[in-house]
């Protein structure tokens, strides 16, 4: 049993450090309540975070002053926002299939499209957070995160001349982490309606249909904010920037972050991502400019404050860093992953009971993050309580965020089941 635990800890460090945490859930499932869409990213050397939500603030074109193209290598491929919603030949051919046509004729445009995406076995989209895909990529792979699903649905809806309204679901931030990056996770969906005959450009919300990975009961009583297509494009580019950063592709990340700001200069999360890019590139002055740009419009932004505090400390400006840190602590006394990090240290120091108590505190704040359940399982294994460990591994697997993490937990479950069988 001790060898199993040791092997799991080592593999965990390699496996999860390589993941790009964008959204929660590796499969589409009614039980998965942590589904989310756009990643807003932060640098986490001591502690840092990313912007939560999409803020609609008016920002002047001065954002161009934040760009320093000459510091970065040219992108390996052209970043083309027109490709995000573009239908591939494969998608166009699919729409022309007789069974698709008959489904739409039988159920109407909205319901026909909804059933085509959600119920049709040949079109069922699996939840996967490996990368944020455009419409064509999502259709080809039949997998993606919530933002990918929104983009795919909107692409088909536009072709069918349905009215598309993108929506942000207002909720508390969920967090994930990979190596020394932390991600705040938000959620968006898409609302479909027929174009009102009296006004072609208007939105007929009374007859709307929401397409969402999240179960409908979880959306009840949630505040919804309509957002523009330009914000969806900015979110897509920002996700891609974060995913490139998690692979240490800093030059590529820069161009995606820049494109995100170009698409929607009011989308503050992209400025944070740009700041993280500069910080990773050791351009500390430019990173500070990006973080302070956020604080011009959102003075209490926790993520920008955290990143700025770390940056000032790194620059040797300790008094300034302390002022920012004090402000941050007043706004957020307990940082994300605080109890979890303490719990991991406790387990590594062979204090499993203490680890369990600390990790459970983190689970009280976010009961669906897979890695919390994994470390709780490891703590129970250290105590020799294999039955409780199995329960936690099941929860980790159910809330896994990528196919690779799902397979990882499946493998660990098989080994634990074998250990339980041998003990009887």
Tab-separated table of C-alpha atoms in Angstrom:
chain	number	residue	atom	x	y	z
A	1	UNK	CA	0.000	0.000	0.000
A	2	UNK	CA	2.819	2.407	0.799
A	3	UNK	CA	4.342	1.781	-2.666
A	4	UNK	CA	0.970	2.511	-4.285
A	5	UNK	CA	0.753	5.804	-2.423
A	6	UNK	CA	4.280	6.850	-3.282
A	7	UNK	CA	3.773	6.045	-6.944
A	8	UNK	CA	0.532	8.011	-6.990
A	9	UNK	CA	2.108	11.100	-5.507
A	10	UNK	CA	4.946	11.088	-8.015
A	11	UNK	CA	2.656	10.503	-10.970
A	12	UNK	CA	0.324	13.211	-9.749
A	13	UNK	CA	3.096	15.778	-9.878
A	14	UNK	CA	3.922	14.878	-13.479
A	15	UNK	CA	0.388	14.381	-14.725
A	16	UNK	CA	-1.426	17.376	-13.305
A	17	UNK	CA	1.430	19.774	-13.910
A	18	UNK	CA	1.025	19.115	-17.616
A	19	UNK	CA	-2.695	19.752	-17.721
A	20	UNK	CA	-4.184	22.967	-19.041
A	21	UNK	CA	-6.988	23.583	-16.636
A	22	UNK	CA	-9.701	25.456	-18.382
A	23	UNK	CA	-12.970	23.960	-17.432
A	24	UNK	CA	-14.226	21.208	-15.242
A	25	UNK	CA	-15.457	17.813	-16.343
A	26	UNK	CA	-13.931	15.504	-18.922
A	27	UNK	CA	-17.237	14.059	-20.098
A	28	UNK	CA	-20.672	15.502	-20.679
A	29	UNK	CA	-22.640	14.359	-17.695
A	30	UNK	CA	-25.744	15.443	-15.817
A	31	UNK	CA	-23.875	14.945	-12.535
A	32	UNK	CA	-21.045	17.301	-13.390
A	33	UNK	CA	-21.804	20.642	-11.778
A	34	UNK	CA	-18.445	22.324	-12.248
A	35	UNK	CA	-18.725	22.795	-15.968
A	36	UNK	CA	-17.429	26.167	-16.985
A	37	UNK	CA	-16.090	28.012	-19.906
A	38	UNK	CA	-13.557	30.686	-20.202
A	39	UNK	CA	-10.344	30.593	-18.311
A	40	UNK	CA	-8.949	33.708	-16.851
A	41	UNK	CA	-5.499	33.124	-15.869
A	42	UNK	CA	-3.088	34.159	-13.245
A	43	UNK	CA	0.488	33.766	-12.304
A	44	UNK	CA	0.917	31.873	-9.068
A	45	UNK	CA	4.466	31.966	-7.803
A	46	UNK	CA	3.574	32.903	-4.264
A	47	UNK	CA	-0.114	33.554	-4.903
A	48	UNK	CA	-1.858	35.025	-7.833
A	49	UNK	CA	-5.121	34.855	-9.681
A	50	UNK	CA	-6.958	35.907	-12.760
A	51	UNK	CA	-9.859	38.133	-13.406
A	52	UNK	CA	-13.257	36.746	-12.727
A	53	UNK	CA	-16.019	37.475	-15.125
A	54	UNK	CA	-16.264	39.686	-18.116
A	55	UNK	CA	-16.509	43.310	-17.154
A	56	UNK	CA	-18.265	45.732	-19.472
A	57	UNK	CA	-16.288	48.881	-18.961
A	58	UNK	CA	-15.417	51.522	-21.479
A	59	UNK	CA	-11.699	51.503	-22.211
A	60	UNK	CA	-9.933	53.937	-24.473
A	61	UNK	CA	-7.761	52.815	-27.401
A	62	UNK	CA	-4.716	53.496	-25.215
A	63	UNK	CA	-4.519	49.727	-24.712
A	64	UNK	CA	-2.315	49.685	-27.825
A	65	UNK	CA	0.437	51.196	-25.678
A	66	UNK	CA	0.603	47.922	-23.747
A	67	UNK	CA	1.767	45.912	-26.747
A	68	UNK	CA	5.450	45.238	-27.369
A	69	UNK	CA	5.512	43.056	-30.476
A	70	UNK	CA	9.258	43.364	-30.978
A	71	UNK	CA	9.898	41.450	-27.734
A	72	UNK	CA	8.304	38.267	-29.082
A	73	UNK	CA	8.851	35.896	-31.963
A	74	UNK	CA	6.228	35.986	-34.689
A	75	UNK	CA	3.374	33.479	-34.242
A	76	UNK	CA	3.886	30.108	-35.897
A	77	UNK	CA	0.449	30.380	-37.548
A	78	UNK	CA	-1.795	33.316	-38.334
A	79	UNK	CA	-4.406	33.995	-35.659
A	80	UNK	CA	-7.619	34.491	-37.596
A	81	UNK	CA	-10.769	35.369	-35.587
A	82	UNK	CA	-12.888	34.639	-38.673
A	83	UNK	CA	-12.082	30.940	-38.220
A	84	UNK	CA	-13.676	30.748	-34.770
A	85	UNK	CA	-17.286	30.481	-35.990
A	86	UNK	CA	-16.546	29.300	-39.530
A	87	UNK	CA	-18.301	26.143	-40.749
A	88	UNK	CA	-16.021	23.485	-42.173
A	89	UNK	CA	-16.966	21.514	-45.287
A	90	UNK	CA	-17.695	18.594	-42.983
A	91	UNK	CA	-20.172	20.702	-40.989
A	92	UNK	CA	-21.922	21.977	-44.112
A	93	UNK	CA	-22.218	18.434	-45.448
A	94	UNK	CA	-23.682	17.292	-42.132
A	95	UNK	CA	-26.408	19.959	-42.286
A	96	UNK	CA	-27.406	18.734	-45.753
A	97	UNK	CA	-27.980	15.157	-44.583
A	98	UNK	CA	-31.585	14.012	-44.952
A	99	UNK	CA	-31.966	12.887	-41.318
A	100	UNK	CA	-30.762	16.289	-40.108
A	101	UNK	CA	-33.170	18.069	-42.448
A	102	UNK	CA	-36.077	15.881	-41.353
A	103	UNK	CA	-35.210	16.436	-37.684
A	104	UNK	CA	-35.283	20.209	-38.182
A	105	UNK	CA	-38.504	20.045	-40.204
A	106	UNK	CA	-40.134	17.846	-37.539
A	107	UNK	CA	-39.001	19.800	-34.462
A	108	UNK	CA	-38.528	23.310	-35.812
A	109	UNK	CA	-35.266	25.193	-36.168
A	110	UNK	CA	-34.497	25.778	-32.483
A	111	UNK	CA	-35.504	22.379	-31.120
A	112	UNK	CA	-34.095	20.670	-34.181
A	113	UNK	CA	-30.696	22.258	-33.644
A	114	UNK	CA	-30.823	21.547	-29.910
A	115	UNK	CA	-31.689	17.877	-30.457
A	116	UNK	CA	-29.065	17.610	-33.181
A	117	UNK	CA	-26.344	18.767	-30.781
A	118	UNK	CA	-27.513	17.223	-27.511
A	119	UNK	CA	-29.317	13.997	-28.413
A	120	UNK	CA	-27.896	12.850	-31.723
A	121	UNK	CA	-25.317	10.126	-31.039
A	122	UNK	CA	-23.292	11.114	-34.090
A	123	UNK	CA	-23.075	14.693	-32.816
A	124	UNK	CA	-22.824	14.292	-29.049
A	125	UNK	CA	-20.109	16.583	-27.744
A	126	UNK	CA	-18.019	15.204	-24.886
A	127	UNK	CA	-16.670	17.525	-22.262
A	128	UNK	CA	-12.906	17.933	-22.533
A	129	UNK	CA	-10.683	20.712	-21.200
A	130	UNK	CA	-7.493	19.888	-23.085
A	131	UNK	CA	-7.933	22.958	-25.283
A	132	UNK	CA	-10.502	25.522	-26.313
A	133	UNK	CA	-11.592	24.570	-29.819
A	134	UNK	CA	-13.219	26.594	-32.560
A	135	UNK	CA	-16.435	25.410	-34.210
A	136	UNK	CA	-14.771	23.225	-36.838
A	137	UNK	CA	-12.366	21.643	-34.341
A	138	UNK	CA	-15.171	20.937	-31.868
A	139	UNK	CA	-17.271	19.296	-34.576
A	140	UNK	CA	-14.350	17.238	-35.853
A	141	UNK	CA	-13.260	15.972	-32.429
A	142	UNK	CA	-16.800	15.847	-30.962
A	143	UNK	CA	-15.329	17.308	-27.771
A	144	UNK	CA	-14.719	20.641	-26.131
A	145	UNK	CA	-15.395	22.852	-23.152
A	146	UNK	CA	-18.446	25.058	-22.618
A	147	UNK	CA	-17.011	27.857	-24.700
A	148	UNK	CA	-16.374	25.390	-27.515
A	149	UNK	CA	-19.985	24.172	-27.288
A	150	UNK	CA	-21.260	27.753	-27.395
A	151	UNK	CA	-19.145	28.512	-30.461
A	152	UNK	CA	-20.246	25.337	-32.275
A	153	UNK	CA	-23.925	25.954	-31.501
A	154	UNK	CA	-23.704	29.583	-32.622
A	155	UNK	CA	-21.988	28.585	-35.870
A	156	UNK	CA	-24.828	26.193	-36.773
A	157	UNK	CA	-27.482	28.663	-35.554
A	158	UNK	CA	-26.135	31.415	-37.775
A	159	UNK	CA	-26.264	29.097	-40.771
A	160	UNK	CA	-29.892	28.312	-39.921
A	161	UNK	CA	-30.572	32.059	-39.508
A	162	UNK	CA	-31.492	31.818	-35.850
A	163	UNK	CA	-30.960	34.715	-33.489
A	164	UNK	CA	-28.008	34.078	-31.163
A	165	UNK	CA	-27.578	35.680	-27.750
A	166	UNK	CA	-24.441	34.844	-25.777
A	167	UNK	CA	-24.767	34.902	-21.983
A	168	UNK	CA	-22.463	34.978	-19.004
A	169	UNK	CA	-23.664	33.120	-15.905
A	170	UNK	CA	-22.782	35.112	-12.796
A	171	UNK	CA	-21.367	32.789	-10.156
A	172	UNK	CA	-18.612	32.537	-7.599
A	173	UNK	CA	-15.238	31.807	-9.117
A	174	UNK	CA	-14.148	28.216	-9.304
A	175	UNK	CA	-10.423	27.695	-9.354
A	176	UNK	CA	-8.030	25.206	-10.843
A	177	UNK	CA	-4.274	25.099	-10.992
A	178	UNK	CA	-1.471	23.659	-13.053
A	179	UNK	CA	2.130	23.882	-11.936
A	180	UNK	CA	2.631	27.564	-10.989
A	181	UNK	CA	-0.441	28.806	-12.820
A	182	UNK	CA	-3.856	29.229	-11.256
A	183	UNK	CA	-7.044	29.638	-13.242
A	184	UNK	CA	-10.324	31.254	-12.309
A	185	UNK	CA	-13.132	29.550	-14.173
A	186	UNK	CA	-16.333	31.184	-15.339
A	187	UNK	CA	-19.332	29.993	-17.314
A	188	UNK	CA	-21.131	31.064	-20.499
A	189	UNK	CA	-23.952	29.615	-22.560
A	190	UNK	CA	-25.963	30.530	-25.651
A	191	UNK	CA	-29.622	31.419	-26.015
A	192	UNK	CA	-31.352	30.745	-29.337
A	193	UNK	CA	-34.513	32.344	-30.688
A	194	UNK	CA	-36.198	33.107	-33.951
A	195	UNK	CA	-35.568	36.518	-35.379
A	196	UNK	CA	-38.543	38.691	-34.559
A	197	UNK	CA	-40.508	39.422	-37.715
A	198	UNK	CA	-41.249	43.004	-36.674
A	199	UNK	CA	-37.605	43.829	-36.157
A	200	UNK	CA	-35.009	41.590	-37.733
A	201	UNK	CA	-32.302	42.706	-35.325
A	202	UNK	CA	-34.306	42.239	-32.132
A	203	UNK	CA	-34.065	39.344	-29.703
A	204	UNK	CA	-37.192	37.308	-28.954
A	205	UNK	CA	-36.315	36.090	-25.454
A	206	UNK	CA	-39.805	34.767	-24.683
A	207	UNK	CA	-39.310	31.943	-27.183
A	208	UNK	CA	-35.641	31.368	-26.442
A	209	UNK	CA	-33.872	28.073	-25.864
A	210	UNK	CA	-30.695	27.819	-23.772
A	211	UNK	CA	-27.945	25.465	-24.902
A	212	UNK	CA	-25.621	24.659	-22.006
A	213	UNK	CA	-23.423	21.840	-20.740
A	214	UNK	CA	-24.607	22.613	-17.220
A	215	UNK	CA	-27.808	20.823	-16.113
A	216	UNK	CA	-30.833	23.120	-16.331
A	217	UNK	CA	-31.630	22.832	-12.613
A	218	UNK	CA	-28.222	24.325	-11.831
A	219	UNK	CA	-29.089	27.422	-13.861
A	220	UNK	CA	-32.213	28.218	-11.877
A	221	UNK	CA	-32.012	31.500	-9.973
A	222	UNK	CA	-28.652	32.262	-11.604
A	223	UNK	CA	-28.075	35.801	-12.773
A	224	UNK	CA	-27.504	36.018	-16.507
A	225	UNK	CA	-25.701	38.844	-18.288
A	226	UNK	CA	-25.992	39.156	-22.082
A	227	UNK	CA	-22.604	39.542	-23.775
A	228	UNK	CA	-21.579	40.372	-27.326
A	229	UNK	CA	-19.927	38.145	-29.886
A	230	UNK	CA	-16.788	40.259	-29.609
A	231	UNK	CA	-16.531	39.215	-25.952
A	232	UNK	CA	-16.886	35.548	-26.888
A	233	UNK	CA	-14.060	36.019	-29.403
A	234	UNK	CA	-11.970	37.705	-26.705
A	235	UNK	CA	-12.681	34.814	-24.324
A	236	UNK	CA	-11.643	32.310	-26.980
A	237	UNK	CA	-8.372	34.129	-27.649
A	238	UNK	CA	-7.753	34.537	-23.922
A	239	UNK	CA	-8.292	30.818	-23.360
A	240	UNK	CA	-5.870	29.970	-26.119
A	241	UNK	CA	-3.311	32.349	-24.605
A	242	UNK	CA	-3.662	30.655	-21.230
A	243	UNK	CA	-3.361	27.217	-22.784
A	244	UNK	CA	-0.198	28.256	-24.596
A	245	UNK	CA	1.195	29.628	-21.325
A	246	UNK	CA	0.519	26.344	-19.558
A	247	UNK	CA	2.721	24.708	-22.217
A	248	UNK	CA	5.363	27.399	-21.703
A	249	UNK	CA	4.768	28.706	-25.227
A	250	UNK	CA	5.169	32.308	-24.106
A	251	UNK	CA	5.602	33.891	-27.534
A	252	UNK	CA	2.459	32.199	-28.868
A	253	UNK	CA	0.566	33.229	-25.721
A	254	UNK	CA	1.475	36.872	-26.291
A	255	UNK	CA	-0.151	37.004	-29.724
A	256	UNK	CA	-3.334	35.355	-28.492
A	257	UNK	CA	-3.563	37.731	-25.517
A	258	UNK	CA	-3.039	40.693	-27.818
A	259	UNK	CA	-5.764	39.443	-30.158
A	260	UNK	CA	-8.130	39.013	-27.194
A	261	UNK	CA	-7.699	42.682	-26.282
A	262	UNK	CA	-8.120	43.718	-29.901
A	263	UNK	CA	-11.379	41.800	-30.134
A	264	UNK	CA	-12.839	43.390	-26.998
A	265	UNK	CA	-10.788	46.110	-25.254
A	266	UNK	CA	-13.299	46.063	-22.369
A	267	UNK	CA	-12.574	42.412	-21.527
A	268	UNK	CA	-10.265	42.953	-18.572
A	269	UNK	CA	-9.251	39.310	-18.181
A	270	UNK	CA	-7.162	39.567	-21.319
A	271	UNK	CA	-5.075	42.349	-19.756
A	272	UNK	CA	-4.316	40.068	-16.862
A	273	UNK	CA	-3.250	37.308	-19.234
A	274	UNK	CA	-1.033	39.785	-21.078
A	275	UNK	CA	0.504	40.768	-17.742
A	276	UNK	CA	1.221	37.131	-16.936
A	277	UNK	CA	2.837	36.706	-20.354
A	278	UNK	CA	5.137	39.658	-19.698
A	279	UNK	CA	5.867	38.355	-16.190
A	280	UNK	CA	6.815	34.949	-17.582
A	281	UNK	CA	8.933	36.694	-20.229
A	282	UNK	CA	10.670	38.686	-17.464
A	283	UNK	CA	9.376	42.008	-18.803
A	284	UNK	CA	8.437	43.267	-15.357
A	285	UNK	CA	7.713	46.875	-16.297
A	286	UNK	CA	5.288	45.841	-19.041
A	287	UNK	CA	3.648	43.303	-16.728
A	288	UNK	CA	3.080	46.000	-14.110
A	289	UNK	CA	1.504	48.259	-16.734
A	290	UNK	CA	-0.955	45.534	-17.684
A	291	UNK	CA	-1.981	44.788	-14.086
A	292	UNK	CA	-2.354	48.477	-13.260
A	293	UNK	CA	-4.492	48.949	-16.376
A	294	UNK	CA	-7.005	46.558	-14.820
A	295	UNK	CA	-6.967	48.404	-11.500
A	296	UNK	CA	-7.851	51.673	-13.245
A	297	UNK	CA	-11.292	50.230	-13.917
A	298	UNK	CA	-11.650	47.681	-11.115
A	299	UNK	CA	-9.735	48.894	-8.074
A	300	UNK	CA	-10.656	45.866	-5.957
A	301	UNK	CA	-9.835	43.208	-8.519
A	302	UNK	CA	-8.372	40.390	-6.439
A	303	UNK	CA	-6.444	38.762	-9.230
A	304	UNK	CA	-4.777	41.903	-10.501
A	305	UNK	CA	-3.898	42.862	-6.920
A	306	UNK	CA	-2.381	39.434	-6.251
A	307	UNK	CA	-0.332	39.472	-9.425
A	308	UNK	CA	0.806	43.035	-8.795
A	309	UNK	CA	1.834	42.247	-5.206
A	310	UNK	CA	3.981	39.328	-6.372
A	311	UNK	CA	5.483	41.424	-9.147
A	312	UNK	CA	6.433	44.267	-6.799
A	313	UNK	CA	8.014	41.778	-4.411
A	314	UNK	CA	9.963	40.231	-7.276
A	315	UNK	CA	11.159	43.721	-8.256
A	316	UNK	CA	12.444	44.388	-4.729
A	317	UNK	CA	9.809	47.050	-4.021
A	318	UNK	CA	8.842	45.453	-0.729
A	319	UNK	CA	7.016	48.386	0.862
A	320	UNK	CA	4.809	48.832	-2.192
A	321	UNK	CA	4.180	45.095	-2.296
A	322	UNK	CA	3.145	45.102	1.371
A	323	UNK	CA	0.592	47.866	0.772
A	324	UNK	CA	-0.988	45.920	-2.087
A	325	UNK	CA	-0.870	42.667	-0.094
A	326	UNK	CA	-2.637	44.288	2.872
A	327	UNK	CA	-5.380	45.535	0.555
A	328	UNK	CA	-5.687	42.064	-0.911
A	329	UNK	CA	-5.930	40.387	2.482
A	330	UNK	CA	-8.681	42.791	3.560
A	331	UNK	CA	-10.688	41.863	0.485
A	332	UNK	CA	-9.841	38.138	0.542
A	333	UNK	CA	-8.626	36.842	3.918
A	334	UNK	CA	-8.187	33.273	2.652
A	335	UNK	CA	-6.699	32.747	-0.801
A	336	UNK	CA	-7.794	29.979	-3.191
A	337	UNK	CA	-6.073	26.648	-2.480
A	338	UNK	CA	-4.799	27.907	0.894
A	339	UNK	CA	-6.087	24.943	2.937
A	340	UNK	CA	-5.344	22.540	0.099
A	341	UNK	CA	-1.691	23.539	-0.076
A	342	UNK	CA	-1.394	23.156	3.704
A	343	UNK	CA	-3.076	19.757	3.461
A	344	UNK	CA	-0.636	18.537	0.807
A	345	UNK	CA	2.295	19.621	2.954
A	346	UNK	CA	0.788	17.840	5.955
A	347	UNK	CA	0.447	14.606	3.982
A	348	UNK	CA	3.967	14.882	2.608
A	349	UNK	CA	5.148	15.280	6.221
A	350	UNK	CA	3.250	12.092	7.124
A	351	UNK	CA	0.379	13.781	9.001
A	352	UNK	CA	-2.636	12.274	7.192
A	353	UNK	CA	-5.257	13.196	9.812
A	354	UNK	CA	-4.221	16.849	9.658
A	355	UNK	CA	-4.209	16.629	5.848
A	356	UNK	CA	-7.767	15.262	5.804
A	357	UNK	CA	-9.061	18.066	8.038
A	358	UNK	CA	-7.400	20.757	5.926
A	359	UNK	CA	-8.467	19.355	2.552
A	360	UNK	CA	-12.040	19.022	3.793
A	361	UNK	CA	-11.978	22.751	4.570
A	362	UNK	CA	-11.052	23.384	0.941
A	363	UNK	CA	-13.815	21.052	-0.210
A	364	UNK	CA	-16.295	23.115	1.789
A	365	UNK	CA	-15.396	26.016	-0.520
A	366	UNK	CA	-15.372	23.997	-3.730
A	367	UNK	CA	-16.792	20.464	-3.476
A	368	UNK	CA	-16.301	19.555	-7.144
A	369	UNK	CA	-12.609	20.095	-7.840
A	370	UNK	CA	-11.134	16.717	-8.728
A	371	UNK	CA	-7.667	17.248	-7.273
A	372	UNK	CA	-9.058	17.893	-3.778
A	373	UNK	CA	-10.751	14.501	-3.841
A	374	UNK	CA	-7.595	12.811	-5.097
A	375	UNK	CA	-5.450	14.140	-2.262
A	376	UNK	CA	-8.148	13.283	0.229
A	377	UNK	CA	-8.071	9.735	-1.161
A	378	UNK	CA	-4.286	9.630	-0.789
A	379	UNK	CA	-4.633	10.770	2.815
A	380	UNK	CA	-7.115	8.003	3.575
A	381	UNK	CA	-4.790	5.475	1.961
A	382	UNK	CA	-1.981	6.637	4.232
A	383	UNK	CA	-4.320	5.891	7.156
A	384	UNK	CA	-5.185	2.483	5.696
A	385	UNK	CA	-8.835	3.440	5.153
A	386	UNK	CA	-9.248	2.054	1.628
A	387	UNK	CA	-13.054	2.225	1.567
A	388	UNK	CA	-13.063	6.003	2.140
A	389	UNK	CA	-10.215	6.370	-0.341
A	390	UNK	CA	-12.312	4.587	-2.974
A	391	UNK	CA	-15.228	6.998	-2.426
A	392	UNK	CA	-12.950	9.973	-2.959
A	393	UNK	CA	-11.354	8.484	-6.076
A	394	UNK	CA	-14.811	7.968	-7.543
A	395	UNK	CA	-15.579	11.652	-6.941
A	396	UNK	CA	-12.228	12.679	-8.432
A	397	UNK	CA	-12.978	10.642	-11.534
A	398	UNK	CA	-16.519	12.019	-11.872
A	399	UNK	CA	-15.193	15.576	-11.728
A	400	UNK	CA	-12.097	15.069	-13.873
A	401	UNK	CA	-11.485	17.763	-16.438
A	402	UNK	CA	-9.771	16.030	-19.354
A	403	UNK	CA	-9.669	12.620	-20.967
A	404	UNK	CA	-6.144	12.131	-19.645
A	405	UNK	CA	-7.123	12.878	-16.048
A	406	UNK	CA	-10.190	10.639	-16.424
A	407	UNK	CA	-7.920	7.793	-17.567
A	408	UNK	CA	-5.507	8.547	-14.724
A	409	UNK	CA	-8.239	8.171	-12.100
A	410	UNK	CA	-9.595	5.054	-13.797
A	411	UNK	CA	-6.151	3.456	-13.523
A	412	UNK	CA	-5.870	4.375	-9.841
A	413	UNK	CA	-9.369	3.012	-9.174
A	414	UNK	CA	-8.410	-0.323	-10.743
A	415	UNK	CA	-5.304	-0.568	-8.587
A	416	UNK	CA	-7.213	0.336	-5.444
A	417	UNK	CA	-9.948	-2.176	-6.248
A	418	UNK	CA	-7.263	-4.828	-6.642
A	419	UNK	CA	-5.852	-3.882	-3.233
A	420	UNK	CA	-9.312	-4.108	-1.658
A	421	UNK	CA	-9.872	-7.558	-3.229
A	422	UNK	CA	-6.533	-8.839	-1.940
A	423	UNK	CA	-7.285	-7.597	1.567
A	424	UNK	CA	-10.460	-9.737	1.802
